[in-house]
Amino acid sequence: MPELNETYFHHALKVLEEVCIGCTHCMTVCPTQAIRVRKGKAQINDNRCIDCGECYNACPVNAFIVEQDDFASIKQFKARVALVPGVLIGQFPSKIPTSDIYNALKNLGFTHIFEVENTIGFILEGYEEEKQNGLRKPMISSFCPAVIRLIQVRFPSLIENIIRIKPPIDMSALYYRRKLQAEGFVDDEIGIFYVTPCAAKIASVKSPVDSEKSPVTGVINMKFLYNRIHKELSQSSTSGTENLNQDMLSSEGVLWSLTHGETMHSKGRALAIDGIHNVNDFLEKLENDEYESIDFLELRACDQGCAGGILISGNRFLTVERLKKRAVKYPHLEHKKLYLTNAPANNRIGEITARPIENLDDDVEQAIVKMSRQQELLSLLPDIDCAACGAPDCQTFAGDIVQNQTSISHCVFIREKMLARGELSKEDAEKINKEIWGDKPL
Amino acid sequence: VQLKYKIAGGDFANAGNVASSLKKVLRQLNISPQIIKKIVISVYEGEVNIVAHAYSGDVTIDIEKDKLRILLKDSGPGIADIDKAMEAGFSTASLQVREMGFGAGMGLPNMKKNSDILNINSVPGKGTELELITYFSKNA
């Protein structure tokens, strides 16, 4: 059992302190209450953060950055594979043929291009196996890493429901690495770089959910690459042909990362839920057994699935529209069966551990004492969730107090009362202000 | 620690609120997720019972270091035949309630399944009192 304060997760989202204005927008939208404001800056708690990117979207000053591997690092490999999700293609106007985008990627230094959704045939076979094996229902898709982390930290009793088949990114990396090995490349010569539409997938490559080594070599920020491709496209003439040579790619594959991309294959009762807050609310009720006889859940952190990823430059609805148009050009999966051989052998996800974040104390008795104190504190607090204390809401603030991470005088209402009653000096009140809001000239 | 909640009969839109807020509290206590789940399911079933059958009800939760006690007290029609009510599938719910997806006759059996002790006391025409106890360490 790891220590309470030990960092479990690698995170791709970071706060630029020099840019952050401590405005609390990120803090109040965070679905796991991972952010606090201290000295006028947002701080992310590594144990709580699930890399969903809500903070990134909410920030009015672009203080959040998504780390990425140095693009130049692809050069050290002989085979430089761009592992590309379909939503990259979907951001470009339909009049730009896929082969132009592929050519641009090659001009930028990649030697091979493999679309992530090529391997969804293997994944669907895996889903079927899981069903036959009697996985507990509703079976929950393993596609979205932010959702898996949400389940680990908040809904550990639902871990058993997660389908243990590796998501497309890993399945495709495994498949393509082996393909290149069969073509004569040795392992050290192969660099597989995933072009990511979100922060959660970076985190899932850097510290995989089952703590095993990721088959992906590195991750490239899609926003960065989108701009580079755009520049390339403007400098070269169009080939004018639609490249359909991704042998295994089907129309179903093209749609896979969008909302309903998975449920459309499900024969039973299947729901597609997108948006991390929607997912959170649904799982809350599901865990209470309020919903019965659901067979399959496709859960995605972003609105419209990956088309709504935080590193997508284009409009998500237009991206969806273009991918739907693109899907029509590809044959159905059943016609691709011929190519679906050599499924990767180690395609199962290992152990997924519970990582509860809400324990007030490891000792139940102590935890009850703290909880009781928290309830008392809550009755004193204004319950308006103003966030002026540096915590996202009164409940969380009360929890922080009993964990000795802050004090009740950080609540602006209580502080005013204490000042009025002479229980707090003006100097001390000013000091508290600075602790939360920093040295801003007001 | 004692937590108290009120439930209004017929308020299906809010059935589940007690279960959800209790879960928030229990998550903080380092109790196994499986035990929390059992408790939350029992409370939810109890809530739905009050909403579906009674005029109003009170839920009192006592949390001790080794167990949790749920007391569900309602004023309502009461239960005429408790043994019958404990049978899976037996229901007196109105057609209206059933059409909303409730009243399958699994409430009390589910509560019994998910708690270690269940005591029930009912006076027809007045109301029902239900006590559920769950131990934290059991099968944990």
Coordinates of C-alpha atoms in Angstrom, one line a residue:
Chain A
M1 CA 0.0 0.0 0.0
P2 CA 1.6 3.3 -1.1
E3 CA 1.9 6.2 1.3
L4 CA -1.0 8.7 1.1
N5 CA 1.2 11.4 -0.4
E6 CA 3.1 9.3 -2.8
T7 CA 2.6 10.3 -6.4
Y8 CA 0.8 7.5 -8.3
F9 CA 0.5 9.0 -11.7
H10 CA 2.5 10.7 -14.3
H11 CA 0.7 13.8 -15.5
A12 CA 0.9 15.6 -18.8
L13 CA -0.9 18.7 -17.6
K14 CA 1.2 21.4 -15.9
V15 CA 0.5 24.9 -14.7
L16 CA 2.8 27.7 -15.9
E17 CA 3.1 29.7 -12.6
E18 CA 4.2 32.9 -14.4
V19 CA 1.0 32.9 -16.4
C20 CA -1.5 31.6 -13.9
I21 CA -3.7 34.4 -12.3
G22 CA -5.2 32.2 -9.7
C23 CA -8.7 32.8 -11.0
T24 CA -10.2 29.5 -9.7
H25 CA -11.9 28.6 -13.0
C26 CA -9.9 25.4 -13.3
M27 CA -10.4 24.5 -9.7
T28 CA -14.2 24.6 -9.9
V29 CA -14.5 22.5 -13.0
C30 CA -12.1 19.8 -11.9
P31 CA -14.2 16.6 -11.5
T32 CA -11.9 15.1 -8.8
Q33 CA -11.2 18.3 -6.8
A34 CA -7.5 18.0 -7.6
I35 CA -6.8 21.8 -7.7
R36 CA -6.2 24.3 -5.0
V37 CA -5.2 28.0 -5.2
R38 CA -2.2 28.9 -3.0
K39 CA -0.4 32.2 -3.1
G40 CA -2.4 33.1 -6.2
K41 CA -1.5 30.1 -8.2
A42 CA -3.3 26.9 -9.2
Q43 CA -1.7 23.8 -7.8
I44 CA -2.5 20.3 -9.0
N45 CA -2.6 17.4 -6.6
D46 CA -0.9 14.5 -8.5
N47 CA -2.8 11.8 -6.7
R48 CA -6.2 13.2 -7.6
C49 CA -5.6 14.5 -11.2
I50 CA -6.9 12.2 -13.9
D51 CA -5.6 14.3 -16.9
C52 CA -9.1 14.9 -18.3
G53 CA -8.2 18.4 -19.4
E54 CA -11.2 20.2 -18.0
C55 CA -8.8 22.7 -16.4
Y56 CA -7.0 23.3 -19.7
N57 CA -10.3 24.2 -21.4
A58 CA -11.5 26.4 -18.5
C59 CA -8.3 28.5 -18.2
P60 CA -8.9 32.1 -19.5
V61 CA -5.2 32.9 -19.8
N62 CA -3.7 29.6 -21.2
A63 CA -1.7 28.8 -18.1
F64 CA -2.0 25.1 -18.6
I65 CA 0.4 23.3 -20.9
V66 CA 0.6 19.8 -22.1
E67 CA 4.1 18.4 -22.0
Q68 CA 5.3 16.4 -25.0
D69 CA 8.3 14.6 -26.2
D70 CA 10.8 16.6 -28.2
F71 CA 9.9 16.2 -31.8
A72 CA 13.6 15.9 -32.8
S73 CA 13.8 12.7 -30.8
I74 CA 12.1 10.8 -33.6
K75 CA 15.4 11.2 -35.6
Q76 CA 17.3 8.6 -33.5
F77 CA 15.2 5.8 -35.0
K78 CA 15.6 4.2 -38.4
A79 CA 11.8 3.4 -38.6
R80 CA 9.9 6.4 -37.4
V81 CA 6.3 5.5 -37.1
A82 CA 3.5 8.2 -36.8
L83 CA 0.7 6.4 -35.0
V84 CA -2.1 8.6 -36.0
P85 CA -5.7 8.7 -34.7
G86 CA -8.4 9.5 -37.3
V87 CA -9.3 12.7 -35.6
L88 CA -6.1 14.2 -36.9
I89 CA -7.3 13.6 -40.5
G90 CA -10.8 14.8 -39.5
Q91 CA -9.5 18.3 -38.7
F92 CA -8.5 19.1 -42.3
P93 CA -11.1 20.1 -44.9
S94 CA -12.6 17.2 -46.9
K95 CA -11.0 18.6 -50.0
I96 CA -7.5 17.8 -48.7
P97 CA -6.9 14.1 -49.6
T98 CA -5.5 11.9 -46.9
S99 CA -2.5 11.1 -49.0
D100 CA -1.5 14.8 -48.8
I101 CA -1.6 14.6 -45.0
Y102 CA 0.5 11.4 -45.1
N103 CA 3.0 13.1 -47.5
A104 CA 3.3 16.1 -45.1
L105 CA 4.0 13.7 -42.2
K106 CA 6.7 12.0 -44.3
N107 CA 8.2 15.4 -45.2
L108 CA 8.3 16.1 -41.5
G109 CA 10.5 13.1 -40.9
F110 CA 8.2 10.0 -40.4
T111 CA 9.0 6.9 -42.4
H112 CA 5.8 5.0 -41.7
I113 CA 2.2 6.1 -41.0
F114 CA -0.3 3.8 -39.3
E115 CA -3.7 4.9 -38.3
V116 CA -4.6 3.8 -34.8
E117 CA -8.1 2.6 -35.8
N118 CA -6.6 -0.1 -38.1
T119 CA -6.7 -2.6 -35.3
I120 CA -10.3 -2.2 -34.0
G121 CA -11.2 -5.5 -35.6
F122 CA -8.9 -7.2 -33.0
I123 CA -10.5 -5.1 -30.3
L124 CA -14.0 -6.1 -31.2
E125 CA -12.9 -9.8 -31.1
G126 CA -11.4 -9.1 -27.7
Y127 CA -14.7 -7.6 -26.5
E128 CA -16.5 -10.7 -27.7
E129 CA -14.1 -12.9 -25.7
E130 CA -14.6 -10.8 -22.6
K131 CA -18.4 -11.3 -23.0
Q132 CA -18.0 -15.0 -23.4
N133 CA -15.7 -15.1 -20.3
G134 CA -18.6 -13.6 -18.4
L135 CA -17.1 -10.2 -17.5
R136 CA -19.3 -8.5 -15.0
K137 CA -22.0 -6.2 -16.6
P138 CA -22.1 -3.5 -17.6
M139 CA -18.8 -4.1 -19.4
I140 CA -17.0 -0.8 -19.4
S141 CA -14.8 0.2 -22.4
S142 CA -11.1 0.5 -21.8
F143 CA -10.8 3.1 -24.5
C144 CA -10.5 6.4 -22.6
P145 CA -7.6 6.6 -20.1
A146 CA -9.1 9.6 -18.2
V147 CA -12.3 7.5 -17.5
I148 CA -10.2 4.5 -16.4
R149 CA -8.4 6.8 -13.9
L150 CA -11.6 8.3 -12.7
I151 CA -12.8 4.8 -11.9
Q152 CA -9.6 4.0 -10.1
V153 CA -9.8 7.0 -7.9
R154 CA -13.5 7.4 -7.4
F155 CA -15.4 4.2 -8.3
P156 CA -13.0 1.3 -7.4
S157 CA -15.9 -1.1 -7.0
L158 CA -16.4 -0.8 -10.8
I159 CA -12.8 -1.7 -11.7
E160 CA -14.0 -5.3 -12.2
N161 CA -16.3 -4.1 -15.0
I162 CA -13.5 -2.7 -17.1
I163 CA -12.8 -4.7 -20.3
R164 CA -9.2 -5.9 -20.1
I165 CA -8.5 -5.6 -23.8
K166 CA -5.9 -3.0 -24.6
P167 CA -7.2 0.2 -26.3
P168 CA -6.4 0.9 -30.0
I169 CA -3.3 3.0 -29.2
D170 CA -1.6 0.0 -27.5
M171 CA -3.0 -2.6 -29.8
S172 CA -1.8 -0.7 -32.9
A173 CA 1.7 -0.1 -31.4
L174 CA 2.1 -3.8 -30.6
Y175 CA 0.8 -4.8 -34.0
Y176 CA 3.0 -2.4 -36.0
R177 CA 6.1 -3.0 -34.0
R178 CA 5.8 -6.7 -34.8
K179 CA 5.1 -6.0 -38.4
L180 CA 8.3 -3.9 -38.7
Q181 CA 10.2 -6.6 -37.0
A182 CA 9.0 -9.1 -39.5
E183 CA 10.2 -6.7 -42.2
G184 CA 13.7 -6.9 -40.7
F185 CA 14.0 -4.0 -38.3
V186 CA 15.4 -4.7 -34.9
D187 CA 13.6 -3.4 -31.9
D188 CA 16.0 -0.6 -31.2
E189 CA 15.5 0.8 -34.7
I190 CA 11.8 1.2 -34.3
G191 CA 10.3 4.4 -32.8
I192 CA 6.5 4.5 -32.5
F193 CA 5.2 8.0 -31.9
Y194 CA 1.6 8.5 -31.0
V195 CA 0.0 11.8 -32.1
T196 CA -2.2 12.6 -29.2
P197 CA -5.5 14.6 -29.1
C198 CA -5.5 14.7 -25.3
A199 CA -3.4 14.8 -22.1
A200 CA -4.8 11.6 -20.7
K201 CA -3.3 9.5 -23.5
I202 CA 0.2 11.0 -22.8
A203 CA -0.2 10.1 -19.1
S204 CA -1.3 6.5 -20.1
V205 CA 1.8 6.1 -22.2
K206 CA 4.2 7.5 -19.6
S207 CA 2.6 5.5 -16.8
P208 CA 0.3 2.8 -18.1
V209 CA -2.7 1.9 -16.1
D210 CA -1.4 -1.6 -15.3
S211 CA 2.1 -0.4 -14.6
E212 CA 3.6 -2.4 -17.4
K213 CA 5.8 -0.8 -20.1
S214 CA 3.9 1.0 -22.9
P215 CA 4.6 -0.3 -26.4
V216 CA 4.5 3.3 -27.6
T217 CA 8.0 5.1 -27.7
G218 CA 6.9 8.7 -27.4
V219 CA 4.0 11.1 -27.8
I220 CA 3.6 14.1 -30.0
N221 CA 1.2 16.9 -29.2
M222 CA -1.5 17.0 -32.0
K223 CA -1.8 20.8 -31.9
F224 CA 1.9 21.1 -32.6
L225 CA 1.8 18.6 -35.4
Y226 CA -1.4 20.1 -36.9
N227 CA 0.4 23.4 -37.4
R228 CA 3.4 21.8 -38.9
I229 CA 1.3 19.8 -41.3
H230 CA -0.6 22.9 -42.3
K231 CA 2.6 24.6 -43.2
E232 CA 3.7 21.7 -45.2
L233 CA 0.4 21.5 -47.1
S234 CA 0.6 25.2 -48.0
Q235 CA 4.1 24.7 -49.5
S236 CA 3.4 21.6 -51.6
S237 CA 1.0 20.8 -54.4
T238 CA -1.8 18.3 -53.9
S239 CA -1.5 14.7 -55.0
G240 CA -5.2 14.8 -55.6
T241 CA -5.7 11.2 -54.6
E242 CA -7.4 9.7 -51.6
N243 CA -5.1 7.2 -49.9
L244 CA -7.0 4.2 -49.0
N245 CA -4.0 2.0 -48.5
Q246 CA -4.4 1.5 -44.7
D247 CA -5.2 -2.2 -45.3
M248 CA -7.2 -2.8 -42.2
L249 CA -9.0 0.4 -41.9
S250 CA -12.8 0.1 -42.1
S251 CA -15.6 2.6 -42.0
E252 CA -16.3 1.4 -38.4
G253 CA -12.7 2.2 -37.6
V254 CA -12.9 5.7 -38.9
L255 CA -15.8 6.4 -36.5
W256 CA -14.4 4.4 -33.5
S257 CA -13.1 7.4 -31.5
L258 CA -16.2 9.4 -31.9
T259 CA -19.2 9.2 -29.6
H260 CA -21.2 6.0 -30.4
G261 CA -18.1 4.6 -32.2
E262 CA -18.2 1.6 -29.9
T263 CA -21.8 1.2 -29.0
M264 CA -22.9 0.8 -32.6
H265 CA -21.3 -2.6 -32.5
S266 CA -23.1 -3.7 -29.3
K267 CA -26.0 -6.1 -29.6
G268 CA -27.4 -5.6 -26.1
R269 CA -28.3 -2.5 -24.2
A270 CA -25.4 -0.2 -24.7
L271 CA -25.0 3.5 -23.8
A272 CA -22.5 6.0 -25.0
I273 CA -21.8 8.8 -22.5
D274 CA -19.4 11.7 -23.3
G275 CA -18.1 14.5 -21.1
I276 CA -16.3 13.7 -17.9
H277 CA -18.9 15.3 -15.7
N278 CA -21.7 13.2 -17.4
V279 CA -19.6 10.1 -16.9
N280 CA -19.0 10.9 -13.3
D281 CA -22.7 11.5 -12.6
F282 CA -23.6 8.3 -14.4
L283 CA -21.1 6.1 -12.6
E284 CA -22.2 7.5 -9.3
K285 CA -25.7 6.2 -9.9
L286 CA -24.5 3.0 -11.5
E287 CA -22.5 2.2 -8.4
N288 CA -25.7 2.6 -6.3
D289 CA -27.3 -0.1 -8.5
E290 CA -29.9 2.5 -9.7
Y291 CA -29.6 1.3 -13.3
E292 CA -30.1 -2.3 -14.2
S293 CA -29.5 -4.6 -17.1
I294 CA -27.1 -2.4 -19.1
D295 CA -24.7 -4.6 -21.1
F296 CA -22.1 -2.1 -22.3
L297 CA -20.9 1.4 -21.5
E298 CA -18.8 3.5 -23.8
L299 CA -17.5 6.3 -21.6
R300 CA -15.4 9.2 -23.0
A301 CA -14.0 12.2 -21.1
C302 CA -14.5 14.6 -23.9
D303 CA -17.7 15.9 -25.6
Q304 CA -18.0 14.2 -29.0
G305 CA -15.3 11.7 -28.0
C306 CA -11.8 12.3 -29.3
A307 CA -13.0 15.0 -31.7
G308 CA -13.4 17.1 -28.6
G309 CA -9.9 16.4 -27.3
I310 CA -8.1 19.4 -25.8
L311 CA -5.3 19.2 -28.4
I312 CA -7.7 19.3 -31.3
S313 CA -7.4 22.5 -33.2
G314 CA -10.5 22.3 -35.4
N315 CA -14.1 22.6 -34.4
R316 CA -15.2 19.3 -32.9
F317 CA -18.6 19.2 -34.7
L318 CA -16.9 19.8 -38.1
T319 CA -14.4 17.1 -37.3
V320 CA -17.2 14.7 -36.6
E321 CA -18.9 15.7 -39.9
R322 CA -15.7 15.1 -41.9
L323 CA -15.0 11.8 -40.3
K324 CA -18.6 10.6 -41.1
K325 CA -18.0 11.6 -44.7
R326 CA -14.7 9.8 -44.7
A327 CA -16.2 6.7 -43.2
V328 CA -18.4 6.3 -46.2
K329 CA -15.4 5.9 -48.4
Y330 CA -14.1 2.9 -46.5
P331 CA -15.4 -0.7 -46.7
H332 CA -17.2 -2.2 -43.8
L333 CA -15.2 -4.2 -41.3
E334 CA -16.6 -7.5 -42.5
H335 CA -14.9 -6.9 -45.8
K336 CA -11.6 -6.4 -44.0
K337 CA -11.6 -9.7 -42.2
L338 CA -9.0 -10.9 -44.7
Y339 CA -6.4 -8.5 -43.3
L340 CA -7.2 -9.2 -39.7
T341 CA -4.6 -11.8 -39.0
N342 CA -1.7 -11.8 -36.6
A343 CA -3.5 -10.2 -33.6
P344 CA -0.9 -9.1 -31.0
A345 CA -0.5 -11.9 -28.4
N346 CA -0.1 -9.8 -25.3
N347 CA -3.2 -7.7 -25.9
R348 CA -4.7 -7.8 -22.4
I349 CA -4.5 -5.1 -19.8
G350 CA -2.9 -6.3 -16.5
E351 CA -4.0 -5.5 -13.0
I352 CA -5.8 -2.2 -12.5
T353 CA -5.5 -1.1 -8.9
A354 CA -7.9 1.0 -6.8
R355 CA -6.5 4.4 -5.9
P356 CA -9.0 6.0 -3.6
I357 CA -8.4 9.7 -3.0
E358 CA -11.1 10.5 -0.4
N359 CA -9.8 8.7 2.7
L360 CA -9.6 11.1 5.6
D361 CA -7.4 8.6 7.5
D362 CA -6.2 5.0 6.9
D363 CA -7.6 4.2 10.4
V364 CA -11.4 3.9 10.3
E365 CA -11.8 5.2 13.8
Q366 CA -9.6 8.2 13.1
A367 CA -11.4 8.8 9.9
I368 CA -14.8 8.8 11.6
V369 CA -13.5 11.4 14.1
K370 CA -12.3 13.6 11.2
M371 CA -15.5 13.1 9.3
S372 CA -17.5 14.1 12.3
R373 CA -15.4 17.3 12.6
Q374 CA -15.9 17.9 8.9
Q375 CA -19.7 17.7 9.3
E376 CA -19.5 20.2 12.1
L377 CA -17.4 22.5 10.1
L378 CA -19.8 22.2 7.2
S379 CA -22.6 23.5 9.3
L380 CA -20.6 26.6 10.0
L381 CA -19.6 27.3 6.4
P382 CA -21.9 29.4 4.1
D383 CA -22.3 26.5 1.6
I384 CA -22.1 28.8 -1.4
D385 CA -19.0 27.2 -2.9
C386 CA -17.5 30.6 -3.7
A387 CA -13.9 29.1 -3.8
A388 CA -12.5 32.2 -2.2
C389 CA -10.8 30.0 0.4
G390 CA -8.6 28.4 -2.3
A391 CA -10.6 25.2 -2.3
P392 CA -13.3 24.4 -4.9
D393 CA -16.3 24.0 -2.5
C394 CA -17.2 24.1 1.1
Q395 CA -17.3 20.3 1.5
T396 CA -13.8 20.0 0.1
F397 CA -12.6 22.9 2.2
A398 CA -13.9 21.3 5.4
G399 CA -12.1 18.1 4.4
D400 CA -8.9 20.1 3.9
I401 CA -9.2 21.6 7.3
V402 CA -9.5 18.3 9.1
Q403 CA -6.5 17.1 7.1
N404 CA -4.6 20.1 8.4
Q405 CA -4.0 21.6 5.0
T406 CA -5.7 24.9 5.7
S407 CA -7.6 26.6 8.5
I408 CA -11.2 27.8 8.9
S409 CA -10.1 31.4 8.9
H410 CA -9.3 30.9 5.2
C411 CA -13.1 31.2 4.6
V412 CA -13.9 34.8 3.8
F413 CA -17.2 34.7 5.7
I414 CA -15.7 33.3 8.9
R415 CA -12.8 35.7 8.6
E416 CA -15.1 38.7 8.5
K417 CA -16.9 37.4 11.5
M418 CA -13.6 36.8 13.4
L419 CA -12.5 40.3 12.5
A420 CA -15.7 41.8 13.7
R421 CA -15.5 39.9 17.0
G422 CA -11.9 40.9 17.5
E423 CA -10.8 37.3 17.3
L424 CA -8.4 38.0 14.4
S425 CA -6.1 41.0 13.9
K426 CA -6.2 43.0 10.6
E427 CA -2.6 42.0 10.1
D428 CA -3.4 38.3 10.4
A429 CA -6.4 38.7 8.1
E430 CA -4.1 40.3 5.5
K431 CA -1.5 37.5 5.9
I432 CA -4.2 34.9 5.2
N433 CA -5.3 36.8 2.1
K434 CA -1.7 36.7 0.8
E435 CA -1.5 32.9 1.6
I436 CA -4.4 32.3 -0.7
W437 CA -4.2 35.1 -3.3
G438 CA -0.5 36.0 -3.2
D439 CA 0.9 39.5 -3.4
K440 CA -1.5 40.9 -5.9
P441 CA -1.9 44.7 -5.8
L442 CA -5.6 45.2 -5.0
Chain B
V1 CA -21.5 10.1 14.2
Q2 CA -25.1 10.6 13.3
L3 CA -26.4 11.8 9.9
K4 CA -30.1 12.6 9.3
Y5 CA -32.1 13.0 6.1
K6 CA -35.7 13.6 5.3
I7 CA -37.6 12.0 2.4
A8 CA -40.9 13.1 0.9
G9 CA -43.3 10.4 -0.4
G10 CA -43.9 10.4 -4.1
D11 CA -40.7 12.4 -4.8
F12 CA -39.2 10.0 -7.4
A13 CA -37.0 12.7 -8.9
N14 CA -35.0 12.9 -5.7
A15 CA -34.9 9.2 -4.8
G16 CA -31.3 8.3 -4.5
N17 CA -30.1 11.6 -3.0
V18 CA -29.6 10.1 0.5
A19 CA -27.7 7.2 -1.0
S20 CA -25.5 9.5 -2.9
S21 CA -24.7 11.9 -0.1
L22 CA -24.1 9.0 2.3
K23 CA -21.7 7.5 -0.2
K24 CA -19.7 10.7 -0.3
V25 CA -19.3 10.5 3.5
L26 CA -18.4 6.7 3.5
R27 CA -15.7 7.1 0.9
Q28 CA -13.8 9.2 3.4
L29 CA -13.6 6.4 6.0
N30 CA -11.3 3.8 4.4
I31 CA -14.1 1.3 4.3
S32 CA -13.8 -1.3 1.5
P33 CA -15.6 -0.3 -1.7
Q34 CA -17.6 -3.6 -1.6
I35 CA -19.0 -2.8 1.9
I36 CA -19.8 0.8 0.9
K37 CA -21.6 -0.6 -2.2
K38 CA -23.8 -2.9 0.0
I39 CA -24.7 -0.1 2.4
V40 CA -25.5 2.4 -0.4
I41 CA -27.7 -0.2 -2.2
S42 CA -29.6 -0.9 1.0
V43 CA -30.2 2.8 1.6
Y44 CA -31.2 3.4 -2.0
E45 CA -33.8 0.6 -1.8
G46 CA -35.1 2.0 1.5
E47 CA -35.4 5.5 0.0
V48 CA -37.3 4.1 -3.0
N49 CA -39.6 2.2 -0.6
I50 CA -40.5 5.4 1.3
V51 CA -41.0 7.4 -1.9
A52 CA -43.1 4.7 -3.5
H53 CA -45.3 3.7 -0.5
A54 CA -45.2 6.2 2.3
Y55 CA -46.2 9.9 2.9
S56 CA -42.9 10.9 4.4
G57 CA -39.9 9.4 6.1
D58 CA -36.7 10.0 8.1
V59 CA -33.4 8.3 7.6
T60 CA -31.0 8.2 10.5
I61 CA -27.5 6.9 10.0
D62 CA -25.2 6.0 12.9
I63 CA -21.6 5.4 12.0
E64 CA -19.4 3.6 14.5
K65 CA -15.9 2.3 14.1
D66 CA -17.0 -1.2 13.3
K67 CA -20.5 -0.9 11.9
L68 CA -23.1 1.3 10.4
R69 CA -26.8 1.4 11.5
I70 CA -29.5 2.7 9.2
L71 CA -32.9 3.5 10.6
L72 CA -35.7 4.2 8.2
K73 CA -38.8 5.5 9.8
D74 CA -41.9 6.4 7.7
S75 CA -45.5 7.4 8.2
G76 CA -47.5 5.5 5.7
P77 CA -49.8 2.6 5.1
G78 CA -47.5 0.1 6.9
I79 CA -47.0 -3.5 5.8
A80 CA -49.8 -5.9 6.4
D81 CA -47.9 -9.2 5.9
I82 CA -44.2 -8.7 6.6
D83 CA -43.2 -12.3 5.7
K84 CA -44.9 -11.9 2.3
A85 CA -43.2 -8.5 1.8
M86 CA -39.8 -10.2 2.4
E87 CA -40.4 -12.6 -0.5
A88 CA -38.6 -11.7 -3.8
G89 CA -41.1 -10.4 -6.4
F90 CA -43.9 -9.7 -4.0
S91 CA -45.1 -6.1 -4.5
T92 CA -48.0 -3.9 -3.5
A93 CA -46.8 -1.0 -5.7
S94 CA -49.4 0.7 -7.8
L95 CA -49.4 0.4 -11.6
Q96 CA -48.2 4.0 -11.8
V97 CA -45.2 3.3 -9.6
R98 CA -44.4 0.2 -11.7
E99 CA -44.6 2.1 -14.9
M100 CA -41.8 4.3 -13.5
G101 CA -39.6 1.3 -13.3
F102 CA -40.0 0.8 -9.5
G103 CA -42.0 -1.7 -7.5
A104 CA -40.5 -4.9 -8.8
G105 CA -40.8 -6.5 -5.3
M106 CA -37.1 -6.6 -4.8
G107 CA -36.7 -3.8 -2.3
L108 CA -36.8 -5.6 1.0
P109 CA -35.1 -8.8 -0.3
N110 CA -32.3 -6.7 -1.6
M111 CA -31.9 -4.8 1.7
K112 CA -31.8 -8.1 3.5
K113 CA -29.2 -9.5 1.1
N114 CA -27.0 -6.4 1.5
S115 CA -27.0 -6.0 5.2
D116 CA -25.9 -8.2 8.1
I117 CA -29.0 -7.5 10.3
L118 CA -32.4 -6.4 9.3
N119 CA -35.2 -5.7 11.8
I120 CA -38.6 -4.6 10.7
N121 CA -41.5 -3.3 12.6
S122 CA -44.7 -2.1 11.0
V123 CA -48.1 -0.9 12.1
P124 CA -50.7 -1.0 9.4
G125 CA -52.3 2.4 8.9
K126 CA -49.5 4.1 10.7
G127 CA -46.0 3.4 9.3
T128 CA -43.0 1.2 9.1
E129 CA -39.7 1.2 11.0
L130 CA -36.7 -0.6 9.5
E131 CA -33.3 -1.1 11.1
L132 CA -30.3 -2.3 9.1
I133 CA -26.9 -3.0 10.4
T134 CA -23.8 -3.6 8.4
Y135 CA -20.4 -4.5 9.8
F136 CA -17.3 -3.0 8.2
S137 CA -15.0 -5.9 8.7
K138 CA -17.2 -8.7 7.5
N139 CA -15.8 -10.4 4.5
A140 CA -13.5 -7.5 4.0

